[in-house]
Amino acid sequence: MKLRTSSASALFLVPLVAGALALPATAQTGMNTTALEHSVVLDNLESPWDMAFLADGTMFFTEKCKGLSVLMPSGEVKPLLGMSGSEGYPSTADDLFCEGQAGMMGVAIDPNFAENRRIYVYSTSNMVTPHTNRLMRLVVSEDFTGVSDRTDIVDDVPYKMAASDHPFGGPGAHNGGRVRFGPDGALWLTTGDNHNAEIPQSPTLMGSKVLRIDTDGNAHPDNNPPEGFDKRAYTYGHRNVQGIAFEPATGTPIVVEHGPWHSDEITVLVNGGNGGWDPRPNMAGRGDCPDNYCGYSPNQMEGMNRYERAAFMPMTDLDTYPDAMQPIWDNNGWSQGSGSAAFLEGEQWGDWNGAMVVGVMGIGFGGTPIGQRIDVVELTDDLQVEDVTEMTLPMESARFRSVVLGPDGSLYTAVDEGAIHKLTPAN
Amino acid sequence: MYRAFILALGMTGLAATAQAGEADVAAGEKAYQQVCRNCHGPKAQGMSAYPKLADKEADYLTERLETYRAGERIGPNSPLMIPFAQELSDEDIVNIVGYITTAFK
């Protein structure tokens, strides 16, 4: 465990952070209300993707191309399950691999872990061809030295096998990847569109969906997708959902997803709802598109006014799907890689108690401000956005891949640069 | 970000100090850490779908930057790389490559 710790008042840091960013990226009508202490929990990691905590602070974490490990309260890191080619793990699963955006992603702990020792990990697998993304159930040994009894409870989330003529068009694009237990005890998994235009509105392909299932992978009995849909789908018609969190007062699921060169979105999910993403050619006034996917059209390789883009290829197409779930936030029309979400809970967060935080990785294409940051999104009682404040960070900005509230009430964030940070309100 | 990059280059007096073939590593570091690190990482270790650079040879890095600068697409991240590379002088490329190939070995 690293001991490097810093703290600073929000007011002192404002000019420093403002100077480090090229342009402000969001409307900032709020004020920072807390000062944050910062420490590095782990560094020298390889693309850490997600974390999950036990009540005593034990932290499971994934690295995209390496595997699953656990940080014990003592500070000891114990590797648990390696991917193909990984070294130093007690066991490896040789079908698990990484490519592009794909690899080992989300992790969640069973609410009954104390009894069943189960955790859930989402990873890309080449067990079959075409390859798939899988949600695995694993049993952790009593001494946290290994996992066993792997059961793939979801084995059919599609994976992009071949490169296509698109930005970020390599294999492995758009897998979603977040895994969380909701307050109802159900298991939730978010997926992505693979740059495959047929997936988002497909009733049976399990990309571009938010799945609500049990711990055996069965559909939640109350899921209400349209007739003919796979019953595991809670919602469909998404682009690439990497963030999901549950509003504490109501338990309502809220997702955060990347936009296509425009319009990152926060959306309050409705059971059976359509996210309104449909990048098929010859739809909604569009003609043919490169490799039959209009997701970055028009003018996909060059900068362009984001509102013109949004008019041509909307993230939420309310003309075609008037009943689609409307986003409550669109990042001022920018796409900057919003990819994770959590709620701040506890009196230590002051006025931010109950607010949502969104991790933004930053992209910086075509004149877009890169925008690496954590936004604090305050919601009204009816779950509309009341205020958005960029968190003043006592650390450098980074590609914020994951945000998780720890059992100690601190906010933990994994960054692609290779670290997991802890942010704690200072008294 | 882009304007910040140009500003960083100007502040270092890069054009006046660097000679072709002789890297001003400090200028390369400033340029790299201002822009390139946002995708390739502060240690050129690669992040997400952005490749690792720390293990690449100078000839490879130079050829890639020159190809992007010419506007040629050579991979899935070309739309991100081409606009940045097109603003680089020969000296800028020498400096950035000089930094990457010396700082992370």
Coordinates of C-alpha atoms in Angstrom, one line a residue:
Chain A
M1 CA 0.0 0.0 0.0
K2 CA 1.4 3.3 -1.0
L3 CA 1.6 6.0 1.7
R4 CA 1.8 9.0 -0.5
T5 CA -0.9 11.3 0.7
S6 CA -1.8 14.8 -0.1
S7 CA -4.5 17.2 0.7
A8 CA -5.4 20.6 -0.4
S9 CA -8.3 23.0 -0.2
A10 CA -10.5 23.2 -3.2
L11 CA -10.0 26.9 -3.5
F12 CA -6.3 26.6 -3.6
L13 CA -6.4 24.0 -6.4
V14 CA -8.8 25.8 -8.7
P15 CA -6.2 27.9 -10.6
L16 CA -3.8 25.0 -10.9
V17 CA -6.4 22.6 -12.3
A18 CA -7.9 25.3 -14.6
G19 CA -4.4 25.9 -15.9
A20 CA -3.9 22.2 -16.6
L21 CA -7.0 21.8 -18.7
A22 CA -7.2 23.4 -22.2
L23 CA -10.8 24.3 -22.0
P24 CA -13.6 23.7 -19.5
A25 CA -15.8 20.9 -20.7
T26 CA -19.0 21.2 -18.9
A27 CA -21.3 23.8 -17.6
Q28 CA -20.1 24.4 -14.1
T29 CA -22.8 26.2 -12.2
G30 CA -21.9 24.5 -8.9
M31 CA -19.2 25.0 -6.3
N32 CA -16.9 22.5 -4.8
T33 CA -18.0 22.0 -1.3
T34 CA -15.4 19.8 0.0
A35 CA -11.6 19.5 0.2
L36 CA -10.3 16.1 -0.7
E37 CA -7.5 14.1 0.6
H38 CA -5.8 11.8 -1.8
S39 CA -3.7 8.7 -1.6
V40 CA -2.5 6.2 -4.1
V41 CA -3.9 2.8 -3.1
L42 CA -2.1 0.8 -5.8
D43 CA 0.1 1.8 -8.8
N44 CA 2.2 0.2 -11.4
L45 CA -0.9 -1.7 -12.5
E46 CA -1.7 -2.4 -16.2
S47 CA -5.0 -0.8 -17.2
P48 CA -7.0 -1.4 -14.0
W49 CA -10.6 -1.7 -15.1
D50 CA -12.8 -2.2 -12.0
M51 CA -12.9 -2.8 -8.3
A52 CA -15.3 -4.3 -5.8
F53 CA -15.1 -4.1 -2.0
L54 CA -15.9 -6.3 1.0
A55 CA -17.0 -4.5 4.1
D56 CA -13.6 -4.9 5.7
G57 CA -11.9 -3.0 2.8
T58 CA -10.8 -6.1 0.9
M59 CA -10.7 -4.9 -2.7
F60 CA -10.9 -7.2 -5.7
F61 CA -9.7 -5.5 -8.9
T62 CA -9.2 -6.4 -12.5
E63 CA -6.5 -5.5 -15.0
K64 CA -7.6 -5.6 -18.6
C65 CA -4.8 -7.8 -20.0
K66 CA -3.6 -9.5 -16.8
G67 CA -6.5 -10.8 -14.7
L68 CA -8.1 -10.7 -11.3
S69 CA -6.4 -9.9 -8.0
V70 CA -7.3 -8.9 -4.5
L71 CA -5.9 -6.3 -2.2
M72 CA -6.1 -7.4 1.4
P73 CA -6.7 -5.0 4.3
S74 CA -3.1 -5.7 5.3
G75 CA -1.9 -4.2 2.1
E76 CA -0.9 -7.5 0.5
V77 CA -1.9 -8.1 -3.1
K78 CA -2.9 -11.6 -4.0
P79 CA -3.2 -12.6 -7.6
L80 CA -6.2 -14.8 -8.2
L81 CA -6.9 -15.6 -11.8
G82 CA -4.6 -14.8 -14.8
M83 CA -5.6 -14.4 -18.4
S84 CA -3.8 -16.1 -21.3
G85 CA -0.1 -15.4 -21.1
S86 CA -0.2 -13.8 -17.7
E87 CA 2.4 -14.8 -15.2
G88 CA 2.4 -14.8 -11.4
Y89 CA -1.1 -16.0 -10.9
P90 CA -2.0 -19.2 -9.1
S91 CA -4.1 -20.3 -12.1
T92 CA -4.8 -18.9 -15.5
A93 CA -7.8 -19.2 -17.8
D94 CA -6.3 -19.6 -21.2
D95 CA -9.4 -18.7 -23.1
L96 CA -9.4 -15.2 -21.6
F97 CA -7.6 -12.6 -23.7
C98 CA -7.4 -8.9 -24.4
E99 CA -7.6 -7.0 -27.7
G100 CA -8.2 -3.3 -28.1
Q101 CA -10.9 -2.3 -25.7
A102 CA -11.7 -5.9 -24.8
G103 CA -10.3 -7.9 -21.9
M104 CA -11.1 -8.4 -18.3
M105 CA -13.5 -5.7 -17.2
G106 CA -16.1 -5.5 -14.5
V107 CA -16.2 -7.3 -11.2
A108 CA -18.9 -7.6 -8.5
I109 CA -19.2 -9.4 -5.2
D110 CA -22.1 -11.6 -4.3
P111 CA -24.3 -10.0 -1.5
N112 CA -24.0 -13.4 0.2
F113 CA -20.3 -13.6 -0.2
A114 CA -19.8 -14.5 3.5
E115 CA -21.7 -17.7 2.9
N116 CA -21.0 -18.6 -0.7
R117 CA -17.6 -16.9 -1.5
R118 CA -18.8 -16.0 -5.0
I119 CA -17.7 -13.1 -7.2
Y120 CA -18.6 -12.2 -10.8
V121 CA -16.1 -11.2 -13.5
Y122 CA -16.8 -10.1 -17.1
S123 CA -14.1 -10.9 -19.6
T124 CA -13.5 -11.6 -23.3
S125 CA -13.1 -15.2 -24.1
N126 CA -12.0 -17.2 -27.2
M127 CA -13.6 -20.4 -26.0
V128 CA -15.8 -20.3 -29.0
T129 CA -15.5 -18.6 -32.4
P130 CA -16.8 -16.0 -33.0
H131 CA -15.4 -15.1 -29.6
T132 CA -17.7 -13.7 -26.9
N133 CA -17.7 -11.7 -23.7
R134 CA -18.6 -13.7 -20.7
L135 CA -19.8 -13.1 -17.2
M136 CA -18.1 -15.7 -15.0
R137 CA -19.1 -16.7 -11.5
L138 CA -16.1 -17.7 -9.4
V139 CA -15.6 -19.0 -5.9
V140 CA -12.9 -17.4 -3.9
S141 CA -10.9 -19.6 -1.5
E142 CA -11.1 -19.0 2.2
D143 CA -7.6 -17.6 2.3
F144 CA -8.0 -15.5 -0.8
T145 CA -5.2 -17.3 -2.6
G146 CA -7.2 -18.5 -5.6
V147 CA -10.6 -19.0 -7.3
S148 CA -12.4 -22.2 -8.4
D149 CA -15.7 -23.5 -9.8
R150 CA -15.8 -21.1 -12.7
T151 CA -19.3 -21.0 -14.2
D152 CA -20.0 -18.8 -17.2
I153 CA -23.5 -17.6 -16.4
V154 CA -23.6 -15.4 -19.5
D155 CA -21.6 -16.7 -22.4
D156 CA -23.1 -14.9 -25.4
V157 CA -22.3 -11.2 -25.3
P158 CA -21.0 -10.5 -28.8
Y159 CA -17.4 -9.6 -29.5
K160 CA -16.0 -7.7 -32.5
M161 CA -13.7 -10.1 -34.3
A162 CA -12.3 -8.1 -37.2
A163 CA -11.3 -4.6 -37.8
S164 CA -13.6 -2.2 -39.7
D165 CA -13.4 1.1 -41.4
H166 CA -14.2 3.2 -38.4
P167 CA -12.5 5.3 -35.7
F168 CA -11.2 3.0 -33.1
G169 CA -12.1 0.4 -35.6
G170 CA -9.9 -2.4 -34.4
P171 CA -11.1 -5.8 -33.1
G172 CA -12.6 -5.7 -29.6
A173 CA -14.5 -2.5 -29.7
H174 CA -17.5 -1.6 -27.6
N175 CA -18.0 -4.4 -25.0
G176 CA -19.7 -2.4 -22.3
G177 CA -18.4 -4.2 -19.2
R178 CA -19.7 -3.0 -15.9
V179 CA -21.1 -5.6 -13.5
R180 CA -23.0 -4.5 -10.4
F181 CA -25.5 -5.9 -7.9
G182 CA -28.5 -3.6 -7.6
P183 CA -30.3 -2.9 -4.3
D184 CA -32.9 -5.5 -5.3
G185 CA -30.2 -8.2 -5.1
A186 CA -30.3 -8.7 -8.9
L187 CA -27.1 -8.8 -11.0
W188 CA -26.7 -6.2 -13.7
L189 CA -24.4 -6.3 -16.7
T190 CA -23.9 -3.6 -19.3
T191 CA -22.9 -4.4 -22.9
G192 CA -22.0 -2.6 -26.1
D193 CA -22.6 -2.6 -29.9
N194 CA -19.3 -4.0 -31.3
H195 CA -19.5 -1.4 -34.2
N196 CA -22.2 -3.8 -35.5
A197 CA -25.3 -1.8 -36.6
E198 CA -27.6 -4.8 -36.1
I199 CA -26.9 -5.3 -32.5
P200 CA -28.5 -2.3 -30.7
Q201 CA -32.1 -2.9 -31.8
S202 CA -31.7 -6.7 -32.0
P203 CA -34.1 -8.6 -29.8
T204 CA -31.7 -11.5 -29.4
L205 CA -28.1 -10.3 -29.7
M206 CA -27.0 -9.4 -26.2
G207 CA -24.8 -6.4 -27.0
S208 CA -26.1 -2.9 -26.5
K209 CA -28.2 -4.1 -23.6
V210 CA -28.4 -3.7 -19.9
L211 CA -29.0 -7.2 -18.5
R212 CA -30.8 -7.9 -15.2
I213 CA -30.3 -11.5 -14.2
D214 CA -29.9 -13.8 -11.2
T215 CA -26.6 -15.3 -10.1
D216 CA -27.2 -18.3 -12.4
G217 CA -27.6 -16.0 -15.4
N218 CA -31.4 -16.4 -15.7
A219 CA -33.6 -13.5 -16.6
H220 CA -35.1 -11.5 -13.8
P221 CA -38.8 -12.4 -13.7
D222 CA -39.9 -8.8 -13.8
N223 CA -37.9 -7.8 -16.8
N224 CA -40.2 -6.3 -19.4
P225 CA -38.6 -6.1 -22.8
P226 CA -40.7 -6.0 -26.0
E227 CA -42.3 -9.1 -27.3
G228 CA -39.7 -11.4 -28.9
F229 CA -36.8 -10.1 -26.9
D230 CA -34.4 -12.1 -24.8
K231 CA -35.9 -11.8 -21.4
R232 CA -32.5 -11.0 -19.8
A233 CA -32.7 -7.6 -21.3
Y234 CA -33.8 -4.8 -18.9
T235 CA -33.1 -2.2 -21.6
Y236 CA -31.8 -2.2 -25.1
G237 CA -30.7 0.2 -27.9
H238 CA -27.6 1.4 -26.2
R239 CA -24.2 2.2 -27.7
N240 CA -21.6 1.3 -25.2
V241 CA -22.6 1.4 -21.5
Q242 CA -19.7 1.3 -19.2
G243 CA -21.3 3.0 -16.2
I244 CA -24.2 1.9 -14.0
A245 CA -25.2 3.0 -10.5
F246 CA -28.3 2.9 -8.5
E247 CA -29.8 6.1 -7.0
P248 CA -29.7 5.5 -3.2
A249 CA -33.1 6.7 -2.3
T250 CA -35.1 4.8 -4.9
G251 CA -32.8 2.2 -6.2
T252 CA -33.4 3.4 -9.7
P253 CA -30.7 2.2 -12.2
I254 CA -28.9 5.0 -14.0
V255 CA -26.4 4.4 -16.8
V256 CA -23.5 6.4 -18.3
E257 CA -22.4 5.8 -21.8
H258 CA -20.0 7.0 -24.4
G259 CA -21.2 9.1 -27.3
P260 CA -20.2 8.8 -30.9
W261 CA -18.0 11.9 -31.4
H262 CA -20.9 13.7 -29.7
S263 CA -23.3 13.4 -26.8
D264 CA -22.1 11.3 -23.9
E265 CA -25.2 10.5 -22.0
I266 CA -26.6 9.8 -18.6
T267 CA -29.9 7.9 -18.8
V268 CA -32.4 6.9 -16.1
L269 CA -33.4 3.4 -17.1
V270 CA -37.0 2.3 -17.6
N271 CA -37.8 -1.4 -17.5
G272 CA -38.1 -2.6 -21.1
G273 CA -36.9 0.8 -22.4
N274 CA -35.1 1.6 -25.7
G275 CA -31.9 3.7 -25.5
G276 CA -32.7 4.9 -29.1
W277 CA -29.3 4.1 -30.6
D278 CA -29.7 2.7 -34.1
P279 CA -26.7 3.1 -36.4
R280 CA -28.0 1.0 -39.3
P281 CA -27.5 2.3 -42.8
N282 CA -30.6 3.5 -44.7
M283 CA -32.4 4.4 -41.5
A284 CA -33.6 7.8 -40.4
G285 CA -32.6 9.6 -43.6
R286 CA -29.1 8.1 -43.8
G287 CA -27.8 6.3 -46.8
D288 CA -24.9 3.8 -46.9
C289 CA -22.2 4.0 -44.3
P290 CA -18.7 2.6 -44.0
D291 CA -18.8 -1.1 -43.3
N292 CA -22.6 -0.9 -42.7
Y293 CA -22.3 1.1 -39.5
C294 CA -23.2 4.8 -39.3
G295 CA -22.2 5.2 -35.8
Y296 CA -19.5 7.9 -36.5
S297 CA -21.1 9.3 -39.6
P298 CA -21.0 11.6 -41.3
N299 CA -17.4 12.6 -41.9
Q300 CA -16.2 10.0 -39.4
M301 CA -12.5 10.6 -39.7
E302 CA -12.5 14.4 -39.3
G303 CA -13.7 16.9 -36.9
M304 CA -17.1 18.3 -37.3
N305 CA -19.7 20.4 -35.4
R306 CA -21.1 18.1 -32.8
Y307 CA -24.6 19.3 -33.1
E308 CA -24.6 18.6 -36.9
R309 CA -23.3 15.1 -36.1
A310 CA -26.0 14.6 -33.5
A311 CA -28.7 15.7 -36.0
F312 CA -27.4 13.2 -38.6
M313 CA -26.7 10.2 -36.2
P314 CA -28.5 10.9 -32.9
M315 CA -27.4 9.1 -29.8
T316 CA -31.0 8.9 -28.8
D317 CA -33.2 8.9 -32.0
L318 CA -36.5 10.3 -30.7
D319 CA -37.8 10.8 -34.2
T320 CA -37.6 7.1 -35.0
Y321 CA -38.2 5.9 -31.5
P322 CA -40.4 8.6 -29.8
D323 CA -40.8 6.4 -26.7
A324 CA -37.1 6.0 -26.2
M325 CA -35.6 6.9 -22.9
Q326 CA -34.4 10.4 -23.0
P327 CA -31.0 11.2 -21.5
I328 CA -30.9 13.6 -18.5
W329 CA -27.5 14.8 -19.5
D330 CA -25.6 15.0 -22.7
N331 CA -22.2 16.4 -21.7
N332 CA -23.0 19.7 -23.5
G333 CA -23.0 17.7 -26.7
W334 CA -19.4 16.5 -26.3
S335 CA -18.1 13.0 -26.5
Q336 CA -15.3 12.7 -24.0
G337 CA -15.5 9.1 -22.8
S338 CA -17.8 9.1 -19.9
G339 CA -17.5 5.6 -18.6
S340 CA -18.2 5.0 -15.0
A341 CA -20.7 6.0 -12.3
A342 CA -21.3 5.8 -8.6
F343 CA -23.2 7.6 -5.9
L344 CA -21.5 9.5 -3.0
E345 CA -23.1 8.5 0.2
G346 CA -22.5 9.6 3.8
E347 CA -22.4 12.8 5.8
Q348 CA -18.7 13.2 5.1
W349 CA -19.6 14.3 1.5
G350 CA -21.4 17.3 2.8
D351 CA -23.7 18.8 0.2
W352 CA -22.5 16.1 -2.2
N353 CA -24.1 13.4 -0.1
G354 CA -26.4 11.5 -2.5
A355 CA -24.8 13.0 -5.6
M356 CA -23.7 10.9 -8.6
V357 CA -20.2 11.0 -9.8
V358 CA -19.2 10.2 -13.3
G359 CA -15.6 9.3 -14.4
V360 CA -14.6 10.8 -17.8
M361 CA -11.6 9.3 -19.6
G362 CA -11.1 12.0 -22.2
I363 CA -10.7 11.7 -25.9
G364 CA -9.8 15.0 -27.6
F365 CA -10.8 14.5 -31.2
G366 CA -11.6 17.1 -33.7
G367 CA -11.4 20.1 -31.4
T368 CA -13.1 18.4 -28.5
P369 CA -11.6 19.4 -25.1
I370 CA -10.0 16.3 -23.8
G371 CA -12.0 16.5 -20.6
Q372 CA -10.4 14.0 -18.3
R373 CA -12.2 14.6 -15.0
I374 CA -14.7 13.4 -12.4
D375 CA -18.1 15.2 -12.6
V376 CA -20.3 15.5 -9.6
V377 CA -23.9 15.4 -10.8
E378 CA -26.6 16.5 -8.4
L379 CA -30.0 15.2 -9.2
T380 CA -33.5 16.4 -8.2
D381 CA -36.0 14.2 -6.5
D382 CA -37.5 13.3 -9.9
L383 CA -34.0 12.3 -11.2
Q384 CA -33.3 15.3 -13.4
V385 CA -29.9 17.0 -13.4
E386 CA -29.9 19.9 -11.0
D387 CA -26.2 20.8 -11.2
V388 CA -22.9 19.5 -12.6
T389 CA -19.6 20.3 -10.9
E390 CA -16.2 19.2 -12.0
M391 CA -14.5 17.7 -8.9
T392 CA -11.4 19.7 -8.0
L393 CA -8.8 17.0 -7.7
P394 CA -5.8 16.9 -5.4
M395 CA -4.0 14.9 -8.1
E396 CA -3.4 15.0 -11.8
S397 CA -6.3 14.3 -14.1
A398 CA -6.2 10.9 -15.8
R399 CA -8.4 8.5 -17.7
F400 CA -10.9 7.8 -15.1
R401 CA -12.0 4.2 -15.9
S402 CA -13.9 3.3 -12.8
V403 CA -15.4 5.1 -9.8
V404 CA -16.5 3.0 -6.8
L405 CA -17.6 4.1 -3.3
G406 CA -15.6 2.1 -0.8
P407 CA -16.9 0.8 2.5
D408 CA -15.0 3.5 4.3
G409 CA -17.0 6.2 2.5
S410 CA -14.1 7.2 0.3
L411 CA -14.3 7.4 -3.5
Y412 CA -12.0 5.0 -5.2
T413 CA -11.1 5.5 -8.9
A414 CA -9.1 3.3 -11.2
V415 CA -7.3 5.2 -14.0
D416 CA -5.9 3.7 -17.2
E417 CA -2.5 5.2 -16.4
G418 CA -2.1 2.2 -14.0
A419 CA -3.3 3.3 -10.6
I420 CA -6.1 3.1 -8.1
H421 CA -6.6 6.3 -6.1
K422 CA -8.6 7.1 -3.0
L423 CA -10.3 10.4 -2.5
T424 CA -11.6 11.2 1.0
P425 CA -13.4 14.4 2.1
A426 CA -11.2 16.2 4.5
N427 CA -12.7 17.4 7.8
Chain B
M1 CA -5.6 20.6 -26.0
Y2 CA -4.3 21.2 -29.4
R3 CA -3.7 24.9 -28.7
A4 CA -2.0 23.9 -25.5
F5 CA 0.3 21.7 -27.4
I6 CA 1.4 24.4 -29.8
L7 CA 1.8 26.8 -26.8
A8 CA 4.0 24.2 -25.1
L9 CA 6.2 23.9 -28.1
G10 CA 6.5 27.7 -28.5
M11 CA 7.4 28.1 -24.8
T12 CA 10.3 25.8 -25.1
G13 CA 11.8 27.7 -28.0
L14 CA 11.9 24.4 -29.7
A15 CA 12.5 25.5 -33.2
A16 CA 15.4 27.6 -32.3
T17 CA 17.2 25.1 -30.2
A18 CA 16.7 21.7 -31.8
Q19 CA 18.7 20.6 -34.8
A20 CA 17.5 17.9 -37.2
G21 CA 18.8 14.5 -35.9
E22 CA 19.7 15.8 -32.5
A23 CA 17.0 15.5 -30.0
D24 CA 16.1 18.1 -27.5
V25 CA 14.8 15.6 -25.0
A26 CA 13.5 18.2 -22.6
A27 CA 11.4 19.7 -25.4
G28 CA 10.3 16.3 -26.4
E29 CA 9.3 15.5 -22.8
K30 CA 7.2 18.7 -22.6
A31 CA 5.4 18.0 -25.8
Y32 CA 4.9 14.3 -24.9
Q33 CA 3.6 15.0 -21.4
Q34 CA 1.3 17.7 -22.7
V35 CA -0.4 15.8 -25.4
C36 CA 0.8 12.2 -26.1
R37 CA 0.4 11.0 -22.5
N38 CA -3.3 11.6 -22.6
C39 CA -3.7 8.4 -24.7
H40 CA -0.4 6.6 -24.5
G41 CA 0.2 7.2 -20.8
P42 CA 2.8 9.1 -18.8
K43 CA 5.3 6.3 -19.1
A44 CA 4.4 5.5 -22.8
Q45 CA 3.0 2.3 -21.4
G46 CA -0.1 2.3 -23.6
M47 CA -3.7 2.6 -22.2
S48 CA -7.0 1.2 -23.3
A49 CA -6.8 0.7 -27.1
Y50 CA -3.9 3.1 -27.4
P51 CA -0.6 1.3 -28.0
K52 CA 2.5 1.1 -25.9
L53 CA 5.3 3.2 -27.2
A54 CA 8.0 2.6 -24.6
D55 CA 9.1 -0.6 -26.4
K56 CA 9.3 0.9 -29.9
E57 CA 12.4 1.8 -31.8
A58 CA 13.2 5.3 -32.9
D59 CA 12.9 4.4 -36.6
Y60 CA 9.4 2.9 -36.1
L61 CA 8.1 5.9 -34.1
T62 CA 9.6 8.4 -36.6
E63 CA 8.1 6.5 -39.6
R64 CA 4.7 6.4 -37.9
L65 CA 4.6 10.1 -37.0
E66 CA 5.7 11.0 -40.5
T67 CA 3.1 8.8 -42.1
Y68 CA 0.4 10.3 -39.9
R69 CA 1.7 13.8 -40.7
A70 CA 1.3 12.9 -44.4
G71 CA -2.4 12.2 -43.7
E72 CA -2.1 8.5 -44.4
R73 CA -4.3 6.2 -42.3
I74 CA -2.4 3.3 -40.8
G75 CA -4.6 2.0 -38.1
P76 CA -7.8 2.4 -36.1
N77 CA -6.7 5.5 -34.2
S78 CA -5.6 7.4 -37.4
P79 CA -8.3 10.1 -37.0
L80 CA -6.9 10.9 -33.6
M81 CA -3.2 10.8 -34.7
I82 CA -3.3 12.6 -38.0
P83 CA -4.4 16.0 -36.8
F84 CA -1.8 16.1 -34.0
A85 CA 1.0 14.8 -36.3
Q86 CA 0.2 17.3 -39.0
E87 CA 1.3 20.1 -36.7
L88 CA 4.7 18.6 -36.0
S89 CA 7.9 19.8 -37.6
D90 CA 10.8 17.5 -38.3
E91 CA 12.5 18.9 -35.2
D92 CA 9.4 18.2 -33.1
I93 CA 9.4 14.6 -34.2
V94 CA 13.0 14.2 -33.4
N95 CA 12.5 15.6 -30.0
I96 CA 9.4 13.5 -29.2
V97 CA 11.0 10.3 -30.4
G98 CA 14.2 11.2 -28.6
Y99 CA 12.3 11.5 -25.4
I100 CA 10.3 8.3 -25.8
T101 CA 13.3 6.2 -26.7
T102 CA 15.4 7.5 -23.8
A103 CA 13.1 8.1 -20.9
F104 CA 11.4 4.7 -20.6
K105 CA 14.1 2.2 -21.4

